[in-house]
Amino acid sequence: MKQLKTQVPAGAWDYLPEECAAKRKIENEIRDSFLKNGYNEIETPSFEYYEVFMHDSVPYVQENMMKFFDQKGRILALRPDLTGPIARAAATKLLARQEVLRLCYIQNAFGFFNRGIAGKTEFTQAGVELIGKRGADADAEVIALAIGTLRKIGLDGFKIELGQVAYFKGLIEGSGLDEEQTERIRLLVDTKNNVELEYELSRLNMEASKKKALLELGGLFGGREALAKAEALAKSEECRKAVENIREVFDILCGFGYEDYLSIDFGILNNFNYYSGIIFRGISDGIGMPILSGGRYDELLREFGTDAPATGFAMGVKELLVVLERQGKLPRAFGKTMVIRADRNMLRQAFAYAQELRGQGKQVILELNGSAYDPACFEVVDFNGRAK
Amino acid sequence: MELTIALAKGRLAKFAIELFSKCGIDTSQLREDTRKLVVYDKKNELRFVLVKPSDVPVYVYRGVADIGIAGKDTLLEEGLPLYEMLDLKCGKCKVCVAGYPEQKERITSNITRVATKYPRIAKMYYDEKGEGIEIIKLNGSIELAPILDLSDVIVDIVESGTTIRENGLTILEEVCDISARLVVNQVSLKTKAEKIQPLIEKMKIALEDM
């Protein structure tokens, strides 16, 4: 017989005390950073009606979501991210009271994702959503918050890569591509697969200048100089606006002193249907996959009945833990726990003493049986009746 | 800054070694007949890891290797997000559907049974056509499956088509073209740009006269 009771399901994860303590410490620092920047925490249910995640502007596929039924046979889904539920709550409950919302969360999301480091069936995301504000200053605000937060938890050698989906949309607009062709080209640009992109484009009837621009898109990355290259490459109004938008965000962030943390890549086109403007992700030395991703999604809230622009990001907490450990910066949260060994005829005094120390913030175990403790992890004190 | 390169053991590795030599890389350790899985070009700060061909995408995706050389078939089969930056034009072949041109009529079977080493590619291909299939995963000698009536067709890579023909099968449909590709980890391309970019440029030039 298979021994399932001794295992966790694929992609699920036990956070044992040491890792759990480090996780909580980092989460507390992240939460503190979000709150201090004016983002208030929100909690939504772990599951929602399936419809919250299944409409035109979501990046999920049906088979990746964990689903079950309610008593009436309607489909429920465990949330694959927090942005959908928060957009729902904002559109239906908050925007009537307040025009601009700054919300944050540290919550678990779920799904059958075959990617990521430690399995991905249940994973903690920490993120913010800035709803009701358009413009480069709003995007720069959340990106600055991401950088500030990563710095706060002690991460080194990371960069935020900025892209702009409107640039790609501007390039292919009016070239008569159908949805399927657009998707194929998007995927090839996103994976910097110029070999196949060239072949794909050779079969299409499209202006030569546009083809050239699409072929160069994957290589359009680097520092500020990428902006000028992008501008020279495409003249359409939408493309020009897209470049202008990144430049504005870039300039604001440089103004904050964050230039070293920035890079640009016009070829980032993941979750293309979700995002409507600037798009970004965090990368770091020591981990081969993004630690953070975000962008502007002005079309999502409309799905829930209130039209409002929005921007935000989510960090993968497990990814942060792994990269911090690889950089030797994982907080060691454990000090020695104090053990007070007392005799039963001194219960009152010993208990009062333990409570007093706990009140001072110490971690204290009151031991009445005289059990042995490992001195490597515990500081054992024999209580003799007088509080020291 | 050290760069880790994942190479598929076997035929592809031989080609890669030639290509890297032309790029001025010291491949002497790679040419040694050894069982070592990790070898170096210390001067250029390169580390080569020799892995099973179908594992190359996993090493690169997880970032333990920065770049890798793998067949398009394994890239499609693994389906991981990687930058696919060069076609090395080696190991050219096609993924095809092969079988008997005339299908036996059968009352008890109304979906095609597909034997393959590449369940994901087969599923993607038939999904695109909107056709439900039964996949029979095999690890070799795929051509046997229709002969023994284990399956109706096979989805496999075809080079010259000799094996297919000699076993009395016909190529029925072409699924896609295959060749060796240079893949790059999405983070490494940026964090190790000053090492990876020039290497890719050198490889491009070297490929032109190979």
Coordinates of C-alpha atoms in Angstrom, one line a residue:
Chain A
M1 CA 0.0 0.0 0.0
K2 CA 1.2 3.5 -0.8
Q3 CA 2.3 5.4 2.3
L4 CA 0.6 8.7 1.6
K5 CA 0.0 9.7 5.2
T6 CA 3.8 10.3 5.7
Q7 CA 4.0 12.8 2.8
V8 CA 2.7 16.2 1.8
P9 CA 0.9 16.5 -1.6
A10 CA 3.1 17.5 -4.6
G11 CA 3.9 21.2 -4.5
A12 CA 2.8 21.7 -0.9
W13 CA 5.4 22.7 1.7
D14 CA 6.0 22.3 5.4
Y15 CA 7.6 25.4 6.9
L16 CA 9.5 23.8 9.9
P17 CA 10.2 26.1 12.9
E18 CA 13.5 27.6 11.7
E19 CA 12.3 28.4 8.2
C20 CA 9.0 29.4 9.5
A21 CA 10.6 31.9 11.9
A22 CA 12.7 33.4 9.1
K23 CA 9.6 33.5 6.9
R24 CA 7.6 35.3 9.5
K25 CA 10.4 37.8 10.1
I26 CA 10.7 38.6 6.5
E27 CA 6.9 38.9 6.1
N28 CA 6.8 41.2 9.1
E29 CA 9.4 43.4 7.5
I30 CA 7.6 43.4 4.2
R31 CA 4.2 44.2 5.9
D32 CA 5.8 47.0 7.8
S33 CA 7.3 48.5 4.6
F34 CA 3.9 48.3 2.9
L35 CA 2.0 49.8 5.8
K36 CA 4.5 52.6 6.2
N37 CA 4.0 53.6 2.6
G38 CA 0.3 54.0 3.1
Y39 CA -0.9 50.6 1.9
N40 CA -3.5 49.0 4.2
E41 CA -3.8 45.3 4.5
I42 CA -6.7 43.5 3.1
E43 CA -7.8 39.8 3.5
T44 CA -10.1 38.1 1.1
P45 CA -11.4 34.5 1.1
S46 CA -9.0 31.7 0.0
F47 CA -11.7 30.6 -2.5
E48 CA -13.9 32.5 -4.8
Y49 CA -16.5 31.8 -7.5
Y50 CA -14.7 30.5 -10.5
E51 CA -16.0 33.4 -12.6
V52 CA -13.7 35.8 -10.6
F53 CA -10.7 34.2 -12.4
M54 CA -12.2 33.2 -15.7
H55 CA -12.9 36.1 -18.0
D56 CA -11.1 37.9 -20.9
S57 CA -8.4 39.7 -18.9
V58 CA -6.9 36.9 -16.9
P59 CA -3.8 34.9 -17.6
Y60 CA -5.0 31.6 -16.1
V61 CA -5.9 28.4 -17.7
Q62 CA -8.6 26.3 -16.4
E63 CA -6.5 23.2 -15.7
N64 CA -4.1 25.1 -13.4
M65 CA -6.8 26.1 -10.9
M66 CA -7.9 24.0 -8.0
K67 CA -11.7 23.8 -8.1
F68 CA -14.5 22.3 -6.2
F69 CA -18.3 22.9 -5.8
D70 CA -20.5 24.7 -3.4
Q71 CA -23.8 23.1 -2.2
K72 CA -25.7 24.4 -5.2
G73 CA -23.2 22.8 -7.6
R74 CA -21.5 26.1 -8.6
I75 CA -17.8 26.0 -9.2
L76 CA -15.5 27.5 -6.6
A77 CA -11.8 28.0 -7.2
L78 CA -8.9 28.4 -4.7
R79 CA -7.4 31.8 -5.7
P80 CA -4.5 31.5 -8.1
D81 CA -3.4 35.0 -7.1
L82 CA -4.6 37.9 -5.0
T83 CA -5.1 40.6 -7.7
G84 CA -8.4 39.1 -8.9
P85 CA -10.0 38.9 -5.5
I86 CA -8.7 42.4 -4.5
A87 CA -10.0 43.9 -7.8
R88 CA -13.4 42.3 -7.1
A89 CA -13.5 43.7 -3.5
A90 CA -12.3 47.1 -4.6
A91 CA -14.8 47.4 -7.5
T92 CA -17.7 46.1 -5.5
K93 CA -17.1 47.5 -2.0
L94 CA -14.4 50.1 -1.7
L95 CA -14.3 52.4 -4.8
A96 CA -17.8 53.8 -4.0
R97 CA -16.3 55.2 -0.8
Q98 CA -12.8 56.2 -1.9
E99 CA -11.4 57.1 -5.3
V100 CA -7.8 56.0 -4.8
L101 CA -7.0 52.8 -2.9
R102 CA -3.7 51.6 -1.6
L103 CA -4.0 47.9 -0.6
C104 CA -1.5 45.3 0.4
Y105 CA -1.6 41.6 1.4
I106 CA 0.5 38.7 2.4
Q107 CA -1.5 35.6 1.7
N108 CA -1.3 32.2 0.2
A109 CA -2.4 31.4 -3.4
F110 CA -3.0 28.0 -5.0
G111 CA -2.8 26.2 -8.2
F112 CA -1.3 23.3 -10.2
F113 CA 1.7 25.2 -11.4
N114 CA 4.6 23.2 -12.7
R115 CA 7.0 26.0 -12.1
G116 CA 8.9 27.7 -9.4
I117 CA 11.3 26.5 -6.8
A118 CA 9.7 24.6 -4.1
G119 CA 6.6 23.3 -5.8
K120 CA 3.8 25.6 -6.4
T121 CA 0.6 24.2 -5.3
E122 CA 0.3 26.6 -2.3
F123 CA 2.6 29.6 -2.2
T124 CA 2.8 32.8 -0.2
Q125 CA 2.6 36.1 -2.1
A126 CA 3.3 39.5 -0.7
G127 CA 2.1 42.4 -2.8
V128 CA 0.4 45.7 -3.3
E129 CA -2.3 47.1 -5.5
L130 CA -2.7 50.9 -6.2
I131 CA -6.2 51.3 -7.6
G132 CA -7.7 54.4 -9.1
K133 CA -4.6 56.2 -10.1
R134 CA -3.3 56.5 -13.7
G135 CA 0.0 57.8 -14.8
A136 CA 3.7 57.2 -14.5
D137 CA 3.9 58.5 -10.9
A138 CA 1.6 55.7 -9.7
D139 CA 3.7 53.1 -11.5
A140 CA 6.9 54.6 -10.1
E141 CA 5.4 54.6 -6.6
V142 CA 4.7 50.9 -6.6
I143 CA 8.1 50.1 -8.2
A144 CA 9.9 52.3 -5.7
L145 CA 8.0 50.4 -2.9
A146 CA 9.2 47.1 -4.4
I147 CA 12.8 48.2 -4.4
G148 CA 12.6 49.7 -1.0
T149 CA 11.1 46.6 0.4
L150 CA 13.7 44.3 -1.2
R151 CA 16.4 46.5 0.2
K152 CA 14.8 46.4 3.7
I153 CA 14.8 42.6 3.8
G154 CA 18.6 42.7 3.0
L155 CA 18.5 41.5 -0.6
D156 CA 21.6 42.3 -2.7
G157 CA 22.3 42.3 -6.4
F158 CA 18.7 42.6 -7.6
K159 CA 17.2 44.6 -10.5
I160 CA 13.7 45.6 -11.6
E161 CA 13.3 45.1 -15.3
L162 CA 10.8 47.4 -16.9
G163 CA 8.8 46.7 -20.0
Q164 CA 5.8 48.1 -21.7
V165 CA 3.2 45.9 -23.4
A166 CA 1.7 48.9 -25.2
Y167 CA 4.8 49.2 -27.3
F168 CA 4.3 45.7 -28.7
K169 CA 0.5 46.4 -29.1
G170 CA 1.4 49.6 -31.0
L171 CA 3.8 47.7 -33.3
I172 CA 1.3 45.0 -34.3
E173 CA -1.7 47.3 -34.5
G174 CA -3.1 47.8 -37.9
S175 CA -1.1 45.0 -39.4
G176 CA -4.1 42.8 -39.7
L177 CA -2.9 39.9 -37.5
D178 CA -5.5 37.7 -36.0
E179 CA -5.5 36.6 -32.4
E180 CA -3.6 33.4 -33.1
Q181 CA -0.9 35.0 -35.1
T182 CA -0.5 37.7 -32.5
E183 CA -0.1 35.1 -29.8
R184 CA 2.5 33.2 -31.7
I185 CA 4.5 36.3 -32.3
R186 CA 4.1 37.5 -28.7
L187 CA 5.5 34.1 -27.4
L188 CA 8.4 34.2 -29.8
V189 CA 9.3 37.8 -28.8
D190 CA 8.9 36.9 -25.1
T191 CA 11.3 34.0 -25.4
K192 CA 13.7 36.0 -27.5
N193 CA 13.4 33.3 -30.2
N194 CA 14.4 35.3 -33.2
V195 CA 15.1 32.3 -35.4
E196 CA 11.5 31.2 -35.4
L197 CA 10.2 34.8 -35.3
E198 CA 12.0 35.5 -38.5
Y199 CA 10.4 32.5 -40.1
E200 CA 6.9 33.4 -38.8
L201 CA 7.2 37.0 -40.0
S202 CA 8.4 35.9 -43.5
R203 CA 5.0 34.3 -44.0
L204 CA 3.1 37.4 -43.0
N205 CA 2.2 40.3 -45.2
M206 CA 3.4 43.2 -43.0
E207 CA 5.4 46.4 -43.5
A208 CA 9.1 45.7 -43.6
S209 CA 9.8 48.4 -40.9
K210 CA 7.4 46.7 -38.5
K211 CA 9.0 43.3 -39.1
K212 CA 12.4 44.8 -38.4
A213 CA 11.1 46.4 -35.2
L214 CA 9.5 43.1 -34.1
L215 CA 12.8 41.3 -34.7
E216 CA 14.7 43.8 -32.7
L217 CA 12.3 43.8 -29.8
G218 CA 13.8 40.8 -28.0
G219 CA 17.2 42.6 -28.0
L220 CA 15.8 45.9 -26.8
F221 CA 17.1 45.6 -23.3
G222 CA 19.7 47.3 -21.1
G223 CA 19.9 50.6 -19.4
R224 CA 18.6 54.0 -20.4
E225 CA 20.0 53.7 -23.9
A226 CA 17.3 51.1 -24.7
L227 CA 14.8 53.9 -24.6
A228 CA 16.3 55.8 -27.4
K229 CA 16.7 52.6 -29.5
A230 CA 13.0 51.8 -28.9
E231 CA 12.0 55.3 -29.9
A232 CA 14.0 55.2 -33.1
L233 CA 12.5 51.9 -34.0
A234 CA 8.8 52.7 -34.1
K235 CA 7.2 55.9 -35.0
S236 CA 3.5 55.1 -34.2
E237 CA 1.8 57.2 -31.7
E238 CA 1.1 54.3 -29.3
C239 CA 4.7 53.1 -29.4
R240 CA 6.0 56.6 -28.8
K241 CA 3.6 57.0 -25.8
A242 CA 4.8 53.7 -24.4
V243 CA 8.4 54.7 -24.6
E244 CA 7.6 58.1 -23.1
N245 CA 5.7 56.3 -20.2
I246 CA 8.7 54.1 -19.4
R247 CA 11.1 57.1 -19.6
E248 CA 8.9 59.0 -17.1
V249 CA 8.8 56.1 -14.7
F250 CA 12.5 55.6 -15.1
D251 CA 13.2 59.3 -14.4
I252 CA 11.1 59.4 -11.3
L253 CA 12.9 56.3 -9.9
C254 CA 16.3 57.8 -10.8
G255 CA 15.1 60.9 -8.9
F256 CA 14.6 58.7 -5.9
G257 CA 18.2 57.4 -6.3
Y258 CA 17.2 54.0 -7.5
E259 CA 19.0 54.1 -10.9
D260 CA 21.3 51.1 -10.0
Y261 CA 18.3 48.9 -9.5
L262 CA 16.7 49.5 -12.9
S263 CA 17.0 48.0 -16.3
I264 CA 14.7 48.0 -19.3
D265 CA 13.5 45.2 -21.6
F266 CA 10.9 45.9 -24.2
G267 CA 10.7 42.2 -25.0
I268 CA 9.0 41.2 -21.7
L269 CA 5.5 40.2 -22.8
N270 CA 4.3 37.7 -20.3
N271 CA 0.7 37.8 -19.1
F272 CA 0.0 40.0 -22.0
N273 CA -3.7 39.9 -21.7
Y274 CA -3.7 41.0 -18.1
Y275 CA -1.4 43.9 -18.4
S276 CA -2.2 47.1 -20.2
G277 CA 0.8 49.3 -19.8
I278 CA 4.1 49.1 -17.9
I279 CA 5.1 45.7 -16.8
F280 CA 8.0 44.7 -14.6
R281 CA 9.7 41.9 -12.8
G282 CA 12.4 41.5 -10.2
I283 CA 15.5 39.4 -10.9
S284 CA 18.4 38.7 -8.6
D285 CA 21.8 37.0 -8.4
G286 CA 21.5 33.6 -7.0
I287 CA 18.1 32.6 -8.4
G288 CA 17.3 31.7 -12.0
M289 CA 13.7 32.8 -11.9
P290 CA 11.9 36.1 -11.1
I291 CA 11.3 37.0 -7.5
L292 CA 8.6 39.5 -8.2
S293 CA 6.3 40.5 -11.0
G294 CA 3.9 43.3 -11.6
G295 CA 2.5 45.9 -13.9
R296 CA -0.4 48.1 -14.9
Y297 CA -3.8 46.4 -15.4
D298 CA -6.4 49.1 -16.3
E299 CA -8.9 46.7 -17.8
L300 CA -9.4 44.2 -14.9
L301 CA -11.6 46.2 -12.6
R302 CA -14.2 46.8 -15.3
E303 CA -14.9 43.0 -15.2
F304 CA -16.2 43.6 -11.7
G305 CA -18.5 46.5 -12.6
T306 CA -16.4 49.6 -11.8
D307 CA -14.0 51.0 -14.3
A308 CA -10.7 52.0 -12.6
P309 CA -7.1 52.0 -13.5
A310 CA -4.7 49.9 -11.4
T311 CA -1.1 48.9 -10.9
G312 CA 0.7 46.6 -8.5
F313 CA 3.1 43.7 -7.9
A314 CA 3.4 40.5 -6.1
M315 CA 6.6 39.0 -4.6
G316 CA 7.1 35.3 -4.1
V317 CA 8.0 34.9 -0.4
K318 CA 9.5 31.4 -0.9
E319 CA 11.7 32.7 -3.7
L320 CA 12.9 35.5 -1.4
L321 CA 13.7 33.0 1.3
V322 CA 15.7 30.9 -1.1
V323 CA 17.7 33.7 -2.6
L324 CA 18.4 35.3 0.8
E325 CA 19.8 31.9 2.0
R326 CA 21.9 31.6 -1.1
Q327 CA 23.3 35.1 -0.4
G328 CA 23.9 34.1 3.2
K329 CA 21.4 36.6 4.5
L330 CA 18.6 34.6 5.8
P331 CA 17.7 35.9 9.2
R332 CA 18.5 33.5 12.0
A333 CA 15.6 34.3 14.1
F334 CA 16.4 31.8 16.9
G335 CA 18.2 32.8 20.1
K336 CA 18.4 30.5 23.1
T337 CA 15.2 29.7 24.9
M338 CA 15.4 30.1 28.7
V339 CA 14.4 27.2 30.9
I340 CA 13.6 27.9 34.5
R341 CA 13.7 24.7 36.5
A342 CA 11.7 25.0 39.6
D343 CA 10.5 22.9 42.5
R344 CA 6.8 22.3 42.9
N345 CA 6.9 23.9 46.4
M346 CA 7.7 27.2 44.8
L347 CA 5.0 27.3 42.1
R348 CA 3.9 30.9 42.9
Q349 CA 7.3 32.5 42.9
A350 CA 8.6 30.5 39.9
F351 CA 5.6 31.3 37.8
A352 CA 5.7 35.0 38.7
Y353 CA 9.4 35.1 37.8
A354 CA 8.8 33.4 34.4
Q355 CA 5.9 35.8 33.7
E356 CA 8.2 38.7 34.5
L357 CA 10.8 37.6 32.1
R358 CA 8.2 36.9 29.4
G359 CA 7.0 40.5 30.0
Q360 CA 10.5 41.6 29.2
G361 CA 10.3 39.9 25.8
K362 CA 12.2 36.7 26.7
Q363 CA 11.2 33.3 25.5
V364 CA 10.8 31.3 28.7
I365 CA 9.8 27.7 29.5
L366 CA 8.9 26.9 33.1
E367 CA 10.0 23.3 33.8
L368 CA 8.6 21.6 36.9
N369 CA 9.7 18.0 36.1
G370 CA 13.4 18.6 36.0
S371 CA 13.7 17.2 32.4
A372 CA 17.1 17.7 30.7
Y373 CA 17.6 20.3 28.0
D374 CA 20.3 20.6 25.4
P375 CA 22.5 23.5 26.5
A376 CA 23.2 24.2 22.8
C377 CA 19.7 25.5 22.4
F378 CA 18.6 26.3 25.9
E379 CA 19.8 28.4 28.7
V380 CA 18.9 26.5 31.8
V381 CA 18.4 28.3 35.1
D382 CA 17.7 26.5 38.4
F383 CA 15.1 28.6 40.3
N384 CA 16.0 28.8 44.0
G385 CA 13.2 31.0 45.3
R386 CA 14.7 34.5 44.7
A387 CA 14.1 36.3 41.5
K388 CA 17.5 37.5 40.2
Chain B
M1 CA 32.0 35.7 -12.9
E2 CA 31.7 32.0 -13.9
L3 CA 29.3 30.8 -16.6
T4 CA 27.8 27.3 -16.4
I5 CA 26.9 25.6 -19.7
A6 CA 24.7 22.5 -19.8
L7 CA 25.6 20.2 -22.7
A8 CA 23.6 17.2 -23.8
K9 CA 25.8 14.1 -23.8
G10 CA 26.1 12.4 -27.2
R11 CA 25.9 13.6 -30.7
L12 CA 24.9 17.2 -29.8
A13 CA 27.9 17.5 -27.5
K14 CA 30.3 16.7 -30.3
F15 CA 28.9 19.5 -32.4
A16 CA 28.8 21.9 -29.4
I17 CA 32.5 21.2 -28.7
E18 CA 33.4 22.1 -32.4
L19 CA 31.4 25.2 -32.1
F20 CA 32.9 26.3 -28.8
S21 CA 36.4 25.7 -30.1
K22 CA 35.7 28.0 -33.0
C23 CA 34.7 30.6 -30.4
G24 CA 38.1 30.5 -28.8
I25 CA 37.0 28.3 -25.9
D26 CA 39.4 25.8 -24.4
T27 CA 37.6 22.5 -25.0
S28 CA 40.5 20.2 -24.1
Q29 CA 38.8 18.9 -20.9
L30 CA 35.6 18.4 -22.9
R31 CA 37.4 16.2 -25.4
E32 CA 39.0 14.0 -22.8
D33 CA 37.5 10.6 -22.6
T34 CA 36.4 10.7 -19.0
R35 CA 33.4 10.1 -16.9
K36 CA 33.6 13.4 -15.3
L37 CA 30.3 15.3 -15.4
V38 CA 31.7 18.7 -14.6
V39 CA 34.7 20.1 -16.6
Y40 CA 36.2 23.5 -16.9
D41 CA 37.8 26.1 -19.1
K42 CA 39.4 27.9 -16.2
K43 CA 40.9 30.7 -18.3
N44 CA 37.5 31.8 -19.7
E45 CA 35.7 31.1 -16.4
L46 CA 33.5 28.5 -18.0
R47 CA 32.1 25.4 -16.4
F48 CA 30.5 22.7 -18.5
V49 CA 28.1 20.2 -17.1
L50 CA 27.3 17.1 -19.1
V51 CA 23.7 16.0 -18.7
K52 CA 21.1 13.8 -20.3
P53 CA 19.7 15.6 -23.4
S54 CA 16.1 15.8 -22.1
D55 CA 17.4 17.4 -18.8
V56 CA 19.1 20.4 -20.4
P57 CA 16.0 22.6 -20.2
V58 CA 15.5 21.8 -16.5
Y59 CA 19.0 22.8 -15.6
V60 CA 18.8 26.1 -17.5
Y61 CA 15.3 26.9 -16.3
R62 CA 16.2 26.4 -12.6
G63 CA 19.3 28.6 -13.2
V64 CA 21.9 26.1 -12.1
A65 CA 23.2 26.3 -15.7
D66 CA 23.1 29.7 -17.3
I67 CA 23.0 28.5 -20.9
G68 CA 22.5 25.2 -22.6
I69 CA 22.3 23.4 -25.9
A70 CA 19.3 21.2 -26.5
G71 CA 17.1 19.8 -29.2
K72 CA 13.9 21.7 -30.0
D73 CA 12.1 18.4 -29.3
T74 CA 13.1 18.4 -25.7
L75 CA 12.4 22.1 -25.4
L76 CA 8.9 21.6 -26.6
E77 CA 8.4 18.5 -24.5
E78 CA 9.6 20.2 -21.3
G79 CA 7.7 23.4 -22.1
L80 CA 9.7 25.6 -19.7
P81 CA 10.1 29.4 -20.0
L82 CA 13.6 29.9 -21.5
Y83 CA 15.2 32.3 -23.9
E84 CA 15.7 30.5 -27.1
M85 CA 18.4 32.6 -28.8
L86 CA 20.1 30.7 -31.6
D87 CA 19.3 27.9 -34.0
L88 CA 22.5 25.9 -34.3
K89 CA 21.1 24.2 -37.4
C90 CA 22.5 20.9 -36.3
G91 CA 20.5 17.7 -35.7
K92 CA 17.8 18.8 -38.2
C93 CA 14.7 16.6 -38.3
K94 CA 11.0 16.8 -38.0
V95 CA 8.4 15.6 -35.6
C96 CA 5.9 13.6 -37.6
V97 CA 2.7 11.6 -37.2
A98 CA 3.3 8.2 -38.9
G99 CA 1.2 5.1 -39.3
Y100 CA -0.7 3.1 -41.9
P101 CA -2.5 5.3 -44.5
E102 CA -5.6 3.2 -44.2
Q103 CA -7.0 2.9 -40.7
K104 CA -8.8 -0.3 -39.8
E105 CA -12.4 0.4 -39.0
R106 CA -13.2 -0.4 -35.4
I107 CA -16.5 -0.2 -33.6
T108 CA -15.0 -0.3 -30.1
S109 CA -12.5 2.5 -30.7
N110 CA -13.4 6.0 -31.8
I111 CA -10.4 8.1 -30.8
T112 CA -6.9 7.8 -32.2
R113 CA -4.4 5.9 -30.0
V114 CA -1.0 7.7 -30.3
A115 CA 2.2 6.0 -29.2
T116 CA 5.1 8.5 -28.5
K117 CA 8.1 9.5 -26.5
Y118 CA 6.8 13.0 -26.6
P119 CA 3.4 13.0 -24.8
R120 CA 3.3 16.8 -24.4
I121 CA 4.1 17.6 -28.0
A122 CA 1.5 15.0 -29.2
K123 CA -1.1 16.4 -26.8
M124 CA -0.4 20.0 -28.0
Y125 CA -0.6 19.0 -31.6
Y126 CA -3.9 17.2 -31.3
D127 CA -5.3 19.8 -28.9
E128 CA -4.7 22.4 -31.5
K129 CA -6.7 20.3 -33.9
G130 CA -9.3 19.9 -31.3
E131 CA -9.0 16.1 -31.4
G132 CA -9.1 14.0 -28.3
I133 CA -6.5 11.2 -28.3
E134 CA -5.3 8.3 -26.1
I135 CA -1.6 8.7 -25.5
I136 CA 0.6 5.6 -25.0
K137 CA 3.9 6.7 -23.6
L138 CA 6.9 4.6 -24.9
N139 CA 10.6 5.1 -24.5
G140 CA 12.0 3.7 -27.7
S141 CA 11.2 1.6 -30.8
I142 CA 8.1 3.6 -31.2
E143 CA 7.6 2.2 -34.8
L144 CA 6.6 -1.1 -33.3
A145 CA 3.4 0.2 -31.8
P146 CA 1.2 0.4 -34.9
I147 CA 2.7 -2.9 -36.2
L148 CA 1.6 -4.7 -33.1
D149 CA -1.7 -2.7 -33.0
L150 CA -0.7 -1.1 -29.7
S151 CA -1.5 2.2 -31.3
D152 CA -3.1 3.6 -34.5
V153 CA -0.3 6.1 -35.1
I154 CA 3.0 7.3 -33.7
V155 CA 4.3 10.8 -33.0
D156 CA 8.1 10.7 -33.3
I157 CA 11.1 12.5 -34.7
V158 CA 12.0 11.6 -38.2
E159 CA 15.3 12.2 -39.9
S160 CA 15.5 10.4 -43.2
G161 CA 12.4 8.4 -42.7
T162 CA 14.2 5.1 -43.3
T163 CA 13.1 3.5 -40.0
I164 CA 9.5 4.5 -40.7
R165 CA 9.6 3.0 -44.3
E166 CA 11.4 -0.1 -43.4
N167 CA 8.8 -0.9 -40.9
G168 CA 6.0 -0.5 -43.4
L169 CA 4.7 2.8 -42.1
T170 CA 4.0 6.1 -43.9
I171 CA 4.5 9.7 -42.7
L172 CA 1.0 11.0 -42.4
E173 CA 1.4 14.6 -41.0
E174 CA 4.3 16.9 -40.2
V175 CA 4.1 18.4 -36.7
C176 CA 7.1 20.7 -36.6
D177 CA 10.8 21.2 -37.5
I178 CA 13.5 20.3 -35.0
S179 CA 17.1 21.3 -34.6
A180 CA 19.5 22.1 -31.8
R181 CA 19.0 25.4 -30.0
L182 CA 21.0 27.6 -27.7
V183 CA 18.8 28.3 -24.6
V184 CA 19.6 30.9 -22.0
N185 CA 18.2 31.3 -18.5
Q186 CA 15.9 34.4 -18.4
V187 CA 17.7 35.9 -15.4
S188 CA 21.3 35.0 -16.4
L189 CA 20.9 36.8 -19.7
K190 CA 20.6 40.0 -17.8
T191 CA 22.7 39.4 -14.6
K192 CA 25.6 37.9 -16.7
A193 CA 25.0 39.9 -19.8
E194 CA 28.7 41.0 -20.2
K195 CA 29.7 37.3 -20.5
I196 CA 26.7 35.8 -22.3
Q197 CA 26.1 38.5 -25.0
P198 CA 29.7 38.3 -26.5
L199 CA 29.6 34.5 -26.4
I200 CA 26.3 34.5 -28.4
E201 CA 27.8 36.9 -30.9
K202 CA 30.9 34.7 -31.3
M203 CA 28.7 31.7 -31.8
K204 CA 26.7 33.4 -34.4
I205 CA 29.8 34.1 -36.4
A206 CA 31.2 30.6 -35.9
L207 CA 28.0 29.1 -37.1
E208 CA 28.2 30.9 -40.4
D209 CA 31.2 28.8 -41.5
M210 CA 30.2 25.5 -40.1

